[in-house]
GROMACS .gro file of C-alpha atoms in nm:
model
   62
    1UNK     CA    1  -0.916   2.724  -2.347
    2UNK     CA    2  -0.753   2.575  -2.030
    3UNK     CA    3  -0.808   2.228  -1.912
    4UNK     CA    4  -0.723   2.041  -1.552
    5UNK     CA    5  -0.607   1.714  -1.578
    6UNK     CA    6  -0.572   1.454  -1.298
    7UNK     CA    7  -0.284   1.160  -1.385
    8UNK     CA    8  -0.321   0.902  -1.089
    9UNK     CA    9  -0.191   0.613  -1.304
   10UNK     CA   10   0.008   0.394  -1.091
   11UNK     CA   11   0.282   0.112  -1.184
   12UNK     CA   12   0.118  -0.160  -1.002
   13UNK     CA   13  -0.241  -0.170  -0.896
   14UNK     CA   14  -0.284  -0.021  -0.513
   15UNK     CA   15   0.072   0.020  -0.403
   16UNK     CA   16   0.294   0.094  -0.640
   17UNK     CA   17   0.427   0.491  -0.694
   18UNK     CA   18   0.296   0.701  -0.977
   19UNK     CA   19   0.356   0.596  -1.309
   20UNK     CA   20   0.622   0.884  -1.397
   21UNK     CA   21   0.769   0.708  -1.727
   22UNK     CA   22   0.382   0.741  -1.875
   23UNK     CA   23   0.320   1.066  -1.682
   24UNK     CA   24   0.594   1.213  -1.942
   25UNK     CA   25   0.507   1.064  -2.234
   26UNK     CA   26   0.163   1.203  -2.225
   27UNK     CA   27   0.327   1.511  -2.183
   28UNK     CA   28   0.501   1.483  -2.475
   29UNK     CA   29   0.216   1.349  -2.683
   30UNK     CA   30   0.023   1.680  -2.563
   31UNK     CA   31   0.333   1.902  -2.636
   32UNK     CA   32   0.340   1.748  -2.962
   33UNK     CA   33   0.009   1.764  -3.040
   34UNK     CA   34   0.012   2.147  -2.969
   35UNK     CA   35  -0.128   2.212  -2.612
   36UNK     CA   36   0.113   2.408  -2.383
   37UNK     CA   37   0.147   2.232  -2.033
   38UNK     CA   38   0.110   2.572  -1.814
   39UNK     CA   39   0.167   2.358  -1.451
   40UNK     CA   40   0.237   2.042  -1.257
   41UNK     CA   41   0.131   2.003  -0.921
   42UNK     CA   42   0.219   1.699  -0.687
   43UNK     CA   43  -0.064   1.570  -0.493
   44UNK     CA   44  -0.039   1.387  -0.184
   45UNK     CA   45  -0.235   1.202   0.044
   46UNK     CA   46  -0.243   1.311   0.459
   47UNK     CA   47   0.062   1.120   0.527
   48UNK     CA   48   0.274   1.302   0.247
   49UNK     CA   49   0.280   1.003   0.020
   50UNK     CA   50   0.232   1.095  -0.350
   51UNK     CA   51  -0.081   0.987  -0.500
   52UNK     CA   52  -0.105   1.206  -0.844
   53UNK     CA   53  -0.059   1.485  -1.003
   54UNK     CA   54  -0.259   1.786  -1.153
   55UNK     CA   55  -0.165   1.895  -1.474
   56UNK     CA   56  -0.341   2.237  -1.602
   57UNK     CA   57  -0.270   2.241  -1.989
   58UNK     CA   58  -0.409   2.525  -2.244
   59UNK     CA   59  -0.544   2.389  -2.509
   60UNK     CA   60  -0.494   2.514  -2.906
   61UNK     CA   61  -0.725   2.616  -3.107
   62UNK     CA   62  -0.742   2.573  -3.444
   0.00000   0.00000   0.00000
């Protein structure tokens, strides 16, 4: 089964950039729980500035 995932954590509250330190250690948590991260897609808002990204992760079954 796949799953989309939005991250949008940020490093400070409303201005601060994406949170990319966490952003990859969820991805390894998920690796290492077994789920295969299939794409990540920047988002961005309509002045180009990043806002998050989309993750779209298949999940295992068991």
């Amino acid at each position: 089964m796949r799953k989309v995932v939005i991250f949008n954590k940020r490093t400070n509250r409303f201005f601060g950039d994406v949170d990319l330190t966490l952003l990859n250690a969820q991805i390894e948590e998920m690796e290492g729980e077994g789920h295969e991260i299939i794409s990540v897609t920047a988002n961005t808002d309509l002045f180009g500035n990043l806002v998050s990204f989309t993750l779209l992760i298949e999940l295992s079954v068991t």
